[in-house]
Coordinates of C-alpha atoms and ligand atoms in Angstrom, one line a residue:
M1 CA -15.6 -26.8 -1.4
F2 CA -15.7 -26.7 -4.7
R3 CA -13.4 -23.8 -5.8
T4 CA -10.5 -22.1 -3.2
H5 CA -10.0 -18.9 -5.9
T6 CA -10.9 -17.3 -9.3
C7 CA -8.2 -18.0 -12.0
G8 CA -7.3 -14.9 -11.3
E9 CA -6.6 -14.4 -8.1
L10 CA -3.7 -16.1 -7.5
R11 CA -0.3 -14.3 -6.6
L12 CA 3.0 -15.4 -5.1
A13 CA 1.9 -14.3 -2.4
N14 CA 0.2 -17.3 -2.8
V15 CA 3.5 -19.3 -2.8
G16 CA 2.9 -22.8 -0.7
T17 CA -0.9 -23.0 -0.6
N18 CA -2.7 -25.2 -1.3
V19 CA -6.0 -24.3 -3.6
T20 CA -9.1 -26.1 -5.8
L21 CA -9.6 -23.7 -9.1
A22 CA -12.5 -24.3 -11.4
G23 CA -12.3 -23.1 -14.9
W24 CA -12.5 -23.9 -19.1
I25 CA -10.2 -25.2 -20.6
Q26 CA -8.6 -23.0 -22.8
T27 CA -5.2 -23.7 -24.4
I28 CA -3.3 -27.4 -23.7
R29 CA 0.8 -28.5 -24.3
K30 CA 3.0 -31.1 -23.7
F31 CA 6.2 -31.1 -23.3
G32 CA 8.4 -34.7 -22.5
A33 CA 5.5 -36.2 -19.7
I34 CA 4.6 -33.0 -18.8
T35 CA 0.8 -32.2 -20.2
F36 CA 0.7 -27.5 -19.5
V37 CA -2.5 -25.7 -19.0
D38 CA -4.5 -22.5 -19.0
L39 CA -7.7 -22.9 -16.7
R40 CA -9.3 -19.1 -17.7
D41 CA -12.8 -18.1 -15.8
R42 CA -14.6 -14.6 -16.3
Y43 CA -11.7 -12.5 -13.7
G44 CA -8.8 -14.9 -15.8
I45 CA -6.0 -18.0 -17.1
T46 CA -3.8 -19.4 -14.4
Q47 CA -1.7 -22.0 -15.9
L48 CA -1.7 -25.4 -14.5
V49 CA 0.5 -28.5 -14.6
F50 CA 0.5 -31.8 -14.7
N51 CA 3.5 -34.2 -13.6
E52 CA 4.3 -37.2 -15.4
G53 CA 1.9 -39.3 -13.4
L54 CA -2.0 -36.9 -13.7
S55 CA -0.6 -36.6 -17.1
S56 CA 0.1 -40.4 -18.2
Q57 CA -3.6 -40.1 -16.3
L58 CA -4.5 -37.9 -19.7
E59 CA -3.7 -40.9 -20.9
S60 CA -7.4 -42.7 -21.2
N61 CA -8.4 -39.4 -20.5
P62 CA -7.1 -37.1 -23.0
L63 CA -8.4 -33.4 -22.1
G64 CA -10.0 -30.3 -24.7
R65 CA -10.5 -27.0 -25.4
E66 CA -13.5 -26.2 -22.8
F67 CA -13.6 -28.6 -21.1
V68 CA -14.3 -27.7 -17.6
L69 CA -11.9 -28.7 -15.4
Q70 CA -11.8 -28.7 -11.7
A71 CA -8.0 -28.9 -9.8
K72 CA -6.4 -29.3 -7.2
G73 CA -2.6 -28.5 -6.8
K74 CA 0.2 -26.2 -4.3
V75 CA 0.5 -22.4 -5.7
I76 CA 4.6 -22.4 -6.8
E77 CA 7.0 -20.0 -8.8
R78 CA 6.5 -20.1 -11.6
S79 CA 10.3 -20.3 -14.5
N80 CA 9.5 -18.8 -17.6
K81 CA 7.2 -16.3 -15.7
N82 CA 5.0 -14.7 -18.2
L83 CA 4.4 -11.2 -17.2
T84 CA 1.6 -10.5 -19.8
I85 CA -0.9 -11.5 -18.0
P86 CA -1.2 -11.3 -13.5
T87 CA -1.5 -14.5 -12.5
G88 CA 2.2 -15.1 -14.6
K89 CA 4.1 -14.8 -11.6
I90 CA 2.8 -18.7 -10.4
E91 CA 1.9 -21.8 -11.7
I92 CA -0.4 -24.0 -9.8
E93 CA 1.3 -28.0 -9.5
L94 CA -1.6 -30.3 -9.7
T95 CA -1.9 -33.1 -6.7
E96 CA -5.3 -33.9 -8.1
F97 CA -8.0 -33.4 -11.3
S98 CA -11.9 -34.2 -12.1
I99 CA -13.6 -33.3 -16.2
L100 CA -16.6 -31.6 -14.6
N101 CA -17.6 -32.1 -18.5
K102 CA -16.1 -32.0 -21.8
S103 CA -17.0 -29.9 -25.0
V104 CA -17.0 -30.9 -28.5
T105 CA -14.3 -28.8 -29.9
P106 CA -16.2 -24.7 -30.2
P107 CA -16.7 -23.8 -34.1
F108 CA -14.2 -21.3 -33.2
T109 CA -10.8 -20.2 -30.9
I110 CA -12.8 -17.9 -27.0
Q111 CA -9.7 -15.9 -28.6
D112 CA -8.8 -12.1 -28.7
D113 CA -8.8 -12.4 -32.7
T114 CA -10.7 -14.9 -32.9
D115 CA -11.3 -16.9 -36.2
G116 CA -14.3 -16.9 -36.3
G117 CA -17.0 -14.2 -38.6
D118 CA -19.9 -11.8 -37.3
D119 CA -22.3 -14.7 -38.0
L120 CA -20.9 -17.8 -36.5
R121 CA -20.0 -16.2 -33.5
M122 CA -24.0 -14.4 -33.2
K123 CA -25.4 -18.1 -33.9
Y124 CA -22.7 -19.2 -31.3
R125 CA -23.5 -16.2 -28.8
Y126 CA -22.7 -17.8 -25.7
L127 CA -19.3 -18.8 -26.4
D128 CA -18.3 -15.8 -28.4
L129 CA -19.8 -14.5 -24.7
R130 CA -16.5 -16.8 -23.9
R131 CA -14.1 -14.0 -25.4
N132 CA -12.5 -11.2 -22.9
A133 CA -12.9 -8.6 -25.6
V134 CA -16.9 -9.0 -25.2
K135 CA -16.1 -9.0 -22.1
K136 CA -14.6 -6.6 -21.8
N137 CA -17.5 -4.1 -23.5
L138 CA -20.5 -6.0 -21.0
E139 CA -18.2 -5.1 -17.8
L140 CA -16.9 -1.5 -18.9
R141 CA -21.5 -1.5 -19.8
Y142 CA -22.6 -2.7 -16.3
A143 CA -19.9 0.4 -14.2
V144 CA -22.0 2.6 -17.1
N145 CA -25.3 1.2 -15.3
R146 CA -24.2 1.1 -11.8
S147 CA -22.4 4.4 -12.3
A148 CA -25.6 5.6 -13.8
R149 CA -27.6 4.4 -10.5
N150 CA -25.8 5.4 -8.6
Y151 CA -25.7 8.9 -9.4
L152 CA -30.0 9.1 -10.0
H153 CA -30.3 7.5 -6.7
E154 CA -28.4 10.3 -5.0
N155 CA -30.8 12.8 -6.7
Q156 CA -33.2 11.1 -5.3
F157 CA -34.7 9.7 -8.4
M158 CA -36.4 6.3 -8.2
D159 CA -36.4 2.8 -10.7
I160 CA -40.1 2.2 -11.5
E161 CA -41.1 -0.7 -14.3
T162 CA -43.9 0.3 -16.6
P163 CA -44.9 -2.7 -18.5
F164 CA -43.9 -3.9 -21.9
L165 CA -47.7 -5.3 -22.9
I166 CA -49.3 -1.5 -23.8
K167 CA -51.4 0.8 -26.2
S168 CA -49.3 2.4 -29.4
T169 CA -46.6 5.4 -27.8
P170 CA -45.2 7.4 -31.0
E171 CA -41.8 7.4 -31.3
G172 CA -41.6 7.9 -34.5
A173 CA -40.8 4.5 -35.1
R174 CA -43.9 1.4 -36.1
D175 CA -45.3 -0.9 -33.2
F176 CA -44.5 -4.0 -32.8
V177 CA -47.6 -5.6 -31.0
V178 CA -48.4 -8.7 -29.3
P179 CA -52.0 -10.9 -30.0
S180 CA -54.3 -11.2 -27.0
R181 CA -55.2 -15.0 -26.6
M182 CA -58.1 -13.7 -24.3
N183 CA -59.0 -10.1 -26.2
P184 CA -59.7 -11.9 -29.5
G185 CA -58.9 -9.2 -33.1
Q186 CA -57.1 -7.1 -30.1
F187 CA -53.7 -6.7 -29.8
Y188 CA -51.2 -5.4 -27.1
A189 CA -48.1 -3.0 -28.5
L190 CA -44.5 -3.5 -27.5
P191 CA -43.5 0.2 -25.7
Q192 CA -41.0 2.7 -28.6
S193 CA -40.8 4.4 -25.0
P194 CA -42.1 4.4 -21.4
Q195 CA -42.9 8.8 -22.4
T196 CA -46.5 8.5 -21.6
F197 CA -46.0 6.1 -18.3
K198 CA -43.8 8.6 -17.0
Q199 CA -45.6 11.3 -17.5
L200 CA -47.8 9.5 -15.8
L201 CA -45.5 9.2 -12.8
M202 CA -45.1 13.0 -12.6
V203 CA -49.0 13.4 -12.7
S204 CA -48.9 10.4 -10.1
G205 CA -46.1 12.7 -7.7
Y206 CA -43.1 10.7 -8.5
D207 CA -41.6 13.8 -9.2
R208 CA -38.0 12.0 -9.8
Y209 CA -38.2 9.3 -12.1
Y210 CA -35.7 6.9 -13.1
Q211 CA -35.9 3.0 -15.1
V212 CA -32.8 1.8 -17.6
V213 CA -35.6 0.0 -19.9
K214 CA -36.1 -2.0 -22.5
C215 CA -37.5 -0.1 -26.3
F216 CA -38.8 -1.2 -29.4
R217 CA -38.7 -0.2 -32.3
D218 CA -40.2 -1.4 -35.6
E219 CA -37.5 -0.3 -38.0
D220 CA -36.0 -0.2 -41.0
L221 CA -32.9 -2.0 -39.3
R222 CA -30.6 0.6 -40.5
A223 CA -25.7 -0.3 -39.8
D224 CA -26.1 -0.9 -35.7
R225 CA -29.8 -0.5 -34.8
Q226 CA -32.0 -2.6 -33.0
P227 CA -35.4 -3.1 -32.8
E228 CA -34.6 -4.2 -28.4
F229 CA -32.8 -1.3 -26.8
T230 CA -32.3 0.9 -24.3
Q231 CA -32.3 3.9 -22.8
I232 CA -31.8 5.6 -19.5
D233 CA -35.4 6.9 -19.4
C234 CA -35.2 9.5 -16.5
E235 CA -38.2 12.8 -16.2
M236 CA -38.8 15.3 -12.9
S237 CA -41.3 17.9 -12.2
F238 CA -41.5 20.7 -11.6
V239 CA -37.9 22.1 -13.4
E240 CA -37.3 24.1 -16.3
Q241 CA -34.9 23.4 -19.4
E242 CA -32.3 24.5 -17.6
D243 CA -32.5 22.5 -14.1
I244 CA -32.4 19.1 -16.7
L245 CA -29.5 20.3 -18.9
N246 CA -27.9 20.5 -15.3
M247 CA -29.2 17.4 -13.6
F248 CA -27.9 14.8 -16.9
E249 CA -24.8 16.9 -17.8
G250 CA -24.1 16.2 -14.1
L251 CA -25.2 11.9 -15.0
V252 CA -22.7 11.7 -18.1
K253 CA -19.8 13.7 -16.3
R254 CA -19.9 10.9 -13.9
I255 CA -19.5 8.5 -15.9
F256 CA -17.2 9.3 -17.0
K257 CA -15.2 9.6 -13.4
D258 CA -16.2 6.4 -12.7
V259 CA -16.6 4.4 -16.4
K260 CA -13.1 6.3 -17.9
G261 CA -11.3 7.9 -14.9
I262 CA -12.1 11.2 -16.7
D263 CA -12.6 14.1 -15.1
Y264 CA -14.1 16.4 -17.8
T265 CA -14.6 19.3 -15.5
E266 CA -15.9 22.4 -18.5
S267 CA -19.3 22.8 -18.1
V268 CA -21.5 21.0 -21.2
E269 CA -20.9 23.4 -25.1
R270 CA -24.3 24.1 -26.5
M271 CA -25.8 25.0 -29.3
T272 CA -28.8 26.3 -31.2
W273 CA -30.1 23.9 -33.7
E274 CA -30.1 26.9 -35.9
D275 CA -26.4 26.2 -35.6
A276 CA -25.8 22.9 -35.3
M277 CA -27.1 23.0 -39.9
W278 CA -26.1 26.4 -40.0
H279 CA -22.2 25.6 -38.9
F280 CA -22.3 21.8 -39.3
G281 CA -25.2 20.5 -42.2
N282 CA -26.6 18.0 -38.6
D283 CA -28.3 18.3 -36.0
K284 CA -25.6 16.2 -33.8
P285 CA -22.3 18.1 -35.1
D286 CA -18.9 16.3 -34.3
I287 CA -17.2 19.5 -32.9
R288 CA -13.7 17.3 -31.3
F289 CA -12.9 19.5 -34.9
G290 CA -13.7 22.7 -36.5
M291 CA -14.1 22.3 -40.0
K292 CA -17.1 24.6 -40.4
I293 CA -19.2 24.3 -42.9
H294 CA -19.5 28.1 -45.0
T295 CA -23.0 29.0 -46.3
L296 CA -22.7 30.9 -50.1
K297 CA -25.7 30.2 -50.9
K298 CA -29.2 29.6 -49.7
P299 CA -32.4 29.0 -50.4
S300 CA -34.9 31.5 -49.3
T301 CA -37.6 29.6 -47.4
V302 CA -35.1 27.6 -45.4
Y303 CA -35.2 27.9 -41.4
F304 CA -32.6 29.6 -41.0
N305 CA -32.3 33.1 -40.2
K306 CA -29.1 33.4 -41.3
Q307 CA -26.7 35.8 -44.2
D308 CA -25.5 33.8 -47.0
H309 CA -22.7 35.0 -49.6
S310 CA -24.3 35.0 -52.5
G311 CA -23.6 37.9 -54.1
L312 CA -19.8 37.0 -54.0
I313 CA -21.1 33.7 -56.3
N314 CA -23.7 35.7 -57.7
G315 CA -23.1 37.0 -61.5
A316 CA -20.5 35.0 -62.6
N317 CA -23.0 33.1 -65.1
F318 CA -21.3 29.9 -63.7
A319 CA -24.6 28.1 -64.3
V320 CA -24.1 25.3 -61.8
F321 CA -24.0 28.1 -59.3
D322 CA -26.7 29.6 -60.2
G323 CA -29.1 26.6 -61.3
A324 CA -28.2 26.1 -57.1
E325 CA -30.5 26.0 -54.3
T326 CA -27.8 25.8 -52.3
V327 CA -24.3 25.8 -52.4
L328 CA -20.9 25.2 -49.9
A329 CA -18.0 25.7 -49.2
I330 CA -15.4 24.3 -46.2
S331 CA -12.0 24.9 -46.2
V332 CA -9.5 21.9 -45.5
P333 CA -6.5 22.4 -43.2
G334 CA -3.4 21.6 -45.1
G335 CA -5.4 21.7 -48.5
A336 CA -3.7 23.4 -51.5
A337 CA -1.5 20.4 -51.1
Y338 CA -3.6 18.0 -52.2
T339 CA -3.0 16.1 -55.1
R340 CA -4.3 16.1 -58.3
K341 CA -5.2 12.6 -57.6
Q342 CA -6.8 13.1 -54.2
L343 CA -8.7 15.5 -55.8
D344 CA -9.9 13.2 -57.7
E345 CA -10.6 10.9 -55.2
L346 CA -12.7 12.9 -53.0
T347 CA -14.7 14.6 -56.4
E348 CA -15.1 10.4 -56.0
W349 CA -16.4 10.5 -52.8
V350 CA -18.9 13.2 -52.7
K351 CA -20.6 11.5 -56.8
R352 CA -21.7 7.8 -54.6
P353 CA -25.4 7.6 -54.7
Q354 CA -25.2 7.6 -50.3
I355 CA -23.5 10.8 -50.5
G356 CA -25.3 11.8 -54.3
M357 CA -23.8 15.9 -55.5
K358 CA -22.8 16.7 -58.7
G359 CA -19.0 17.4 -58.6
L360 CA -16.5 19.3 -56.3
A361 CA -15.1 22.1 -57.1
Y362 CA -11.6 23.8 -55.4
I363 CA -9.8 27.0 -54.8
R364 CA -6.4 26.1 -53.9
Y365 CA -5.2 28.8 -50.9
N366 CA -1.0 29.2 -52.2
E367 CA 1.7 29.7 -49.9
D368 CA 2.0 32.3 -52.1
G369 CA -0.6 33.6 -51.7
T370 CA -2.1 32.8 -54.7
V371 CA -5.5 31.8 -55.2
K372 CA -5.9 28.8 -58.2
S373 CA -9.4 27.1 -58.8
S374 CA -11.3 24.8 -60.9
I375 CA -14.0 27.6 -61.3
D376 CA -11.8 30.1 -62.7
K377 CA -12.7 30.5 -65.7
F378 CA -15.7 31.7 -63.8
Y379 CA -14.1 33.8 -61.5
A380 CA -11.8 36.4 -61.4
E381 CA -8.2 35.7 -58.4
E382 CA -10.4 38.9 -56.5
R383 CA -13.7 37.1 -56.2
L384 CA -12.2 33.7 -55.2
K385 CA -9.8 35.5 -52.8
K386 CA -12.9 37.0 -51.3
I387 CA -14.5 33.5 -50.9
V388 CA -11.4 32.0 -49.6
E389 CA -11.4 35.1 -46.6
T390 CA -14.9 34.7 -45.7
T391 CA -14.4 30.5 -45.4
V392 CA -11.7 31.9 -43.1
S393 CA -9.0 30.0 -45.3
N394 CA -4.8 30.4 -44.4
K395 CA -2.3 30.1 -46.7
G396 CA -1.8 26.7 -47.8
D397 CA -5.0 25.7 -46.9
I398 CA -7.8 24.9 -49.6
V399 CA -11.8 25.7 -50.5
L400 CA -14.4 22.7 -51.3
I401 CA -17.3 23.4 -52.7
L402 CA -20.5 21.9 -53.3
A403 CA -23.8 22.9 -55.0
G404 CA -27.5 22.1 -55.1
S405 CA -30.3 21.5 -53.4
E406 CA -30.6 22.7 -50.3
E407 CA -31.3 19.5 -48.3
R408 CA -28.8 17.0 -49.9
T409 CA -25.9 19.6 -51.1
R410 CA -25.9 20.6 -46.8
K411 CA -25.9 16.5 -45.3
A412 CA -23.3 16.2 -47.8
M413 CA -21.7 19.3 -46.9
S414 CA -22.2 17.0 -42.8
E415 CA -20.3 14.2 -44.8
L416 CA -17.0 15.5 -46.3
R417 CA -16.4 17.0 -43.3
L418 CA -16.6 14.3 -41.2
E419 CA -15.1 12.4 -43.9
L420 CA -12.3 14.9 -43.8
G421 CA -11.6 14.9 -40.6
E422 CA -11.0 11.1 -40.4
Q423 CA -8.8 11.4 -42.7
L424 CA -6.5 14.2 -40.9
G425 CA -7.1 12.0 -37.7
M426 CA -9.1 15.2 -36.7
R427 CA -11.5 12.3 -34.6
K428 CA -9.5 11.0 -32.2
K429 CA -11.2 7.6 -30.1
D430 CA -10.1 9.0 -26.8
E431 CA -11.2 12.5 -27.0
F432 CA -14.8 12.8 -25.3
K433 CA -16.8 16.2 -26.4
L434 CA -20.1 16.5 -25.1
L435 CA -22.7 19.0 -26.8
W436 CA -26.6 20.6 -26.1
V437 CA -27.7 20.9 -29.0
L438 CA -30.9 23.2 -28.2
D439 CA -34.1 25.2 -29.6
F440 CA -35.5 22.1 -32.6
P441 CA -38.5 22.9 -35.0
L442 CA -41.1 21.4 -33.3
F443 CA -43.1 20.6 -36.1
E444 CA -41.7 19.3 -39.9
Y445 CA -43.3 18.7 -42.5
S446 CA -44.1 15.6 -43.9
E447 CA -44.9 16.0 -47.8
E448 CA -45.9 12.1 -47.8
D449 CA -48.5 12.9 -45.0
N450 CA -49.7 15.8 -46.1
R451 CA -49.8 16.6 -42.8
W452 CA -46.9 17.6 -40.3
V453 CA -45.6 15.4 -38.3
A454 CA -43.5 16.3 -33.9
R455 CA -39.5 16.6 -34.3
H456 CA -39.8 15.1 -31.3
H457 CA -41.6 13.3 -30.3
P458 CA -46.0 14.6 -29.2
F459 CA -46.0 15.6 -25.8
T460 CA -42.8 18.2 -26.5
S461 CA -44.6 21.3 -25.4
P462 CA -43.0 24.6 -27.7
K463 CA -41.0 27.1 -27.0
P464 CA -43.7 29.5 -24.5
S465 CA -43.7 32.3 -26.2
Q466 CA -45.2 30.5 -29.3
I467 CA -47.1 28.6 -27.6
S468 CA -49.2 31.9 -29.0
T469 CA -48.2 30.9 -32.9
M470 CA -50.3 27.5 -32.6
I471 CA -52.4 28.4 -30.1
E472 CA -53.5 31.3 -33.2
N473 CA -52.4 29.4 -37.0
E474 CA -54.7 26.2 -38.4
P475 CA -52.0 23.9 -39.1
S476 CA -53.5 23.6 -42.9
I477 CA -51.8 24.1 -46.1
K478 CA -52.7 25.2 -48.9
D479 CA -49.1 24.6 -51.1
A480 CA -46.8 21.7 -49.3
S481 CA -43.9 22.9 -51.0
N482 CA -44.1 26.0 -49.2
Y483 CA -44.2 24.6 -46.1
L484 CA -41.9 26.4 -44.5
S485 CA -43.3 29.7 -45.0
H486 CA -46.8 28.7 -42.9
P487 CA -45.6 30.3 -39.0
Y488 CA -45.6 27.2 -37.4
A489 CA -42.0 26.4 -39.5
Q490 CA -40.9 28.6 -37.1
I491 CA -42.0 27.3 -34.1
K492 CA -39.0 26.1 -31.2
A493 CA -39.7 23.4 -29.6
N494 CA -38.4 23.1 -25.5
A495 CA -36.2 19.6 -26.1
Y496 CA -33.0 18.7 -26.4
D497 CA -30.1 16.3 -27.3
M498 CA -27.0 15.6 -25.7
V499 CA -24.4 15.0 -28.6
L500 CA -21.4 13.2 -28.0
N501 CA -18.8 13.1 -30.4
G502 CA -21.2 13.6 -33.6
N503 CA -23.6 10.5 -31.3
E504 CA -26.8 11.6 -30.6
I505 CA -27.0 10.0 -27.1
G506 CA -30.3 10.8 -25.2
G507 CA -32.5 13.5 -26.0
G508 CA -35.6 15.0 -23.9
S509 CA -37.8 17.6 -23.9
I510 CA -39.9 19.8 -21.6
R511 CA -44.2 19.0 -21.7
I512 CA -46.5 20.3 -21.4
Y513 CA -49.1 19.6 -19.0
Q514 CA -52.3 20.8 -20.2
R515 CA -55.4 19.2 -20.9
E516 CA -56.3 22.3 -24.5
L517 CA -52.7 22.7 -25.5
Q518 CA -52.3 18.8 -26.0
E519 CA -55.6 17.9 -27.5
K520 CA -54.5 21.7 -30.1
M521 CA -51.0 19.4 -30.9
F522 CA -52.5 16.3 -32.2
A523 CA -54.6 18.6 -33.4
A524 CA -51.7 20.4 -35.4
L525 CA -50.7 16.5 -36.1
G526 CA -53.4 16.3 -38.1
M527 CA -55.1 14.1 -35.5
S528 CA -59.1 14.1 -34.9
K529 CA -60.8 14.2 -31.9
E530 CA -61.8 11.5 -31.6
E531 CA -58.3 9.4 -32.6
A532 CA -56.7 11.9 -29.7
L533 CA -59.3 9.7 -27.6
H534 CA -58.8 6.7 -28.5
K535 CA -55.4 7.1 -28.1
F536 CA -54.5 9.4 -25.7
G537 CA -58.0 9.5 -23.8
F538 CA -55.5 8.0 -20.4
L539 CA -53.9 10.7 -20.8
L540 CA -55.5 14.0 -21.7
G541 CA -57.7 12.7 -18.6
A542 CA -54.6 12.3 -16.3
F543 CA -53.5 15.8 -17.2
E544 CA -57.3 16.9 -15.6
Y545 CA -56.6 15.9 -12.0
G546 CA -52.9 18.9 -11.6
A547 CA -50.2 17.5 -14.0
P548 CA -47.6 19.3 -12.8
P549 CA -44.6 21.1 -14.8
H550 CA -42.3 18.4 -15.9
G551 CA -39.6 17.7 -18.0
G552 CA -37.2 14.2 -19.0
I553 CA -34.7 12.7 -21.2
A554 CA -34.1 9.1 -22.1
F555 CA -29.6 8.0 -22.9
G556 CA -28.9 5.3 -25.4
F557 CA -27.4 3.4 -23.5
D558 CA -26.3 0.8 -25.6
R559 CA -25.1 4.1 -27.9
L560 CA -23.1 5.3 -24.4
C561 CA -22.0 1.8 -24.9
S562 CA -19.9 1.7 -27.3
I563 CA -18.9 5.7 -27.7
L564 CA -16.9 4.0 -24.3
G565 CA -15.4 1.2 -25.4
G566 CA -14.3 2.9 -28.2
S567 CA -16.3 0.8 -30.7
E568 CA -19.2 1.8 -34.0
S569 CA -21.3 -1.2 -33.0
I570 CA -23.6 -1.0 -30.4
R571 CA -24.5 -5.1 -31.0
D572 CA -21.2 -5.8 -28.7
F573 CA -22.2 -3.8 -25.9
I574 CA -25.3 -6.6 -25.8
A575 CA -25.4 -9.9 -24.7
F576 CA -27.3 -11.3 -27.4
P577 CA -27.5 -8.5 -29.8
K578 CA -30.2 -9.4 -32.7
N579 CA -28.5 -9.2 -36.3
N580 CA -28.7 -6.3 -39.3
S581 CA -31.9 -7.4 -40.9
G582 CA -33.1 -8.4 -37.6
R583 CA -33.0 -11.6 -36.4
D584 CA -30.6 -13.5 -33.1
L585 CA -29.4 -15.6 -34.8
M586 CA -29.0 -18.3 -32.1
L587 CA -32.4 -18.8 -31.7
D588 CA -33.7 -18.8 -34.7
A589 CA -35.7 -15.6 -34.2
P590 CA -38.0 -14.0 -35.9
S591 CA -40.0 -18.1 -36.4
S592 CA -43.4 -19.0 -37.6
I593 CA -45.4 -20.5 -34.5
D594 CA -47.4 -23.6 -35.2
D595 CA -51.0 -23.7 -36.2
V596 CA -52.9 -25.0 -32.2
Q597 CA -51.2 -21.2 -30.8
L598 CA -52.6 -19.7 -34.3
K599 CA -56.1 -20.5 -33.1
E600 CA -55.5 -20.2 -30.2
L601 CA -55.1 -16.4 -31.5
N602 CA -57.4 -16.5 -33.5
L603 CA -55.1 -15.3 -36.3
K604 CA -54.7 -16.3 -40.1
I605 CA -51.8 -16.6 -41.9
N606 CA -51.9 -15.0 -45.6
L607 CA -48.4 -14.6 -47.6
S608 CA -48.5 -13.2 -51.0
Ligands
LIG701 N1 -39.0 8.8 -24.7 C1 -38.3 10.2 -25.8 C2 -37.2 8.5 -26.5 O1 -37.4 7.5 -26.4 C3 -37.3 10.7 -24.8 C4 -37.9 11.1 -24.4 O2 -38.5 12.5 -24.2 O3 -38.0 11.7 -22.7 O4 -37.0 9.8 -27.6

């Protein structure tokens, strides 16, 4: 037998047993005539003892880090026990060993706190994967995968594979394309998601589908995105939104239980998109902490069907607020104690180009009930107190105020809230808070393309009560700057996102399943009839053969793993990831292809 046990398996109870182990050499230590070696495999580390005789064999045949070794010997109790590892009470008194393979010196240490930088570790990813820290992440990923599959299987979902060489599926990114040798001049697209296929499977009657599947999106890589990533992709027939929310809340709770041992018994909070944007400035709010945003002033043409407090700030002749589209406030617990320096730092923080604000105003609500503000030249004490009351501040808090254009200011306030939450220790890694965000707008207006675009994707259905708004109104807009007054801006989608600790971990929708409505949708997005037929004729055709009502969701598997693993980076949870420029440093891909291949594909490279 090649090995009788793994390197993580032997305990005091095995003392006296003759065993054979195989693994990689982690460390070699010489003590006089005796040599100690830590042997590592996927399961752990076991200490081997080379007695004088065996040690002397090593002189002509030296061992080195990462050599592959087979070791035979007897399990004995260790006098100098290492209680930090499960095998630390025993060691193996060797009788025989054989070097199965040598290793050159690895470019970085194979340890938890390695000396290797990111790029080096990516280049030698197969060595990085030997490290415990990375292995733990992959184990967690597998546990999430198994848990999801078990739950879905128990709920009659069927795993059905869908093709990778397809025609474009729009999820809002660019397609990766693959030239077809057999069809000169023609290309496949790699799926941005299996969206249309899972819908076709519903037409075919497979009423509960899932797949743990790769998706490909050629996006400009923002931090922590991967051009290929994995989704837990699901679809169900004969369901309403409520059924989907319940089923997939169940899935995530099951994963929490199986993977983290967490009993998430409370029902998942729900919030409309409008509330999320209004109170948190963001469609994926982190609700582990409060500190809601208060809108002191808003422009008349925004989605929000809510009251601002402009009466409190108008008419004070303060040009900055008077001239701003939007004025937002947030109250920071205990913030009245901020020093001048801390306030200056926060002001610098909001002025950074990524945040883009011109300044930060404040009102301290002192413990003695008085207020002190950076804008008290314009606002009398009474008004400042009213603002403080409106933002539900307590004595000892500070109200921070940002002013500017609607979109930028709301985003900036959202970022500031998250930053303050972080600074105040309110975003705890081991606390998990789920949220459903519902009722997204169906459309967004792209001023760049001068047309409506689907916020989720073009297969998402409007709220049933608003279908008539879509049918009865033409999409065209006369004045692009005033698009929010078009009826389409008010149409809400039957779409939902699942948010975990401020990250979108899943999203989906109830779909359109009637040909006419789908055609109307394509037209609303500025597609001609011919274009719609060319791109999606197969789906429109399928809808004529008895398409059932259906809906679904997809979870970002990599992101879910990284959050459960307490890491910022999805790369740490992918066995062979790409770097931030979309490169595989190990393979050195992408790379050019040779002329013969280009010729076969009828391609010419034209780099200007
Ligand atoms: N295909 C969608 C996405 O990738 C998810 C869904 O609507 O089910 O975001």
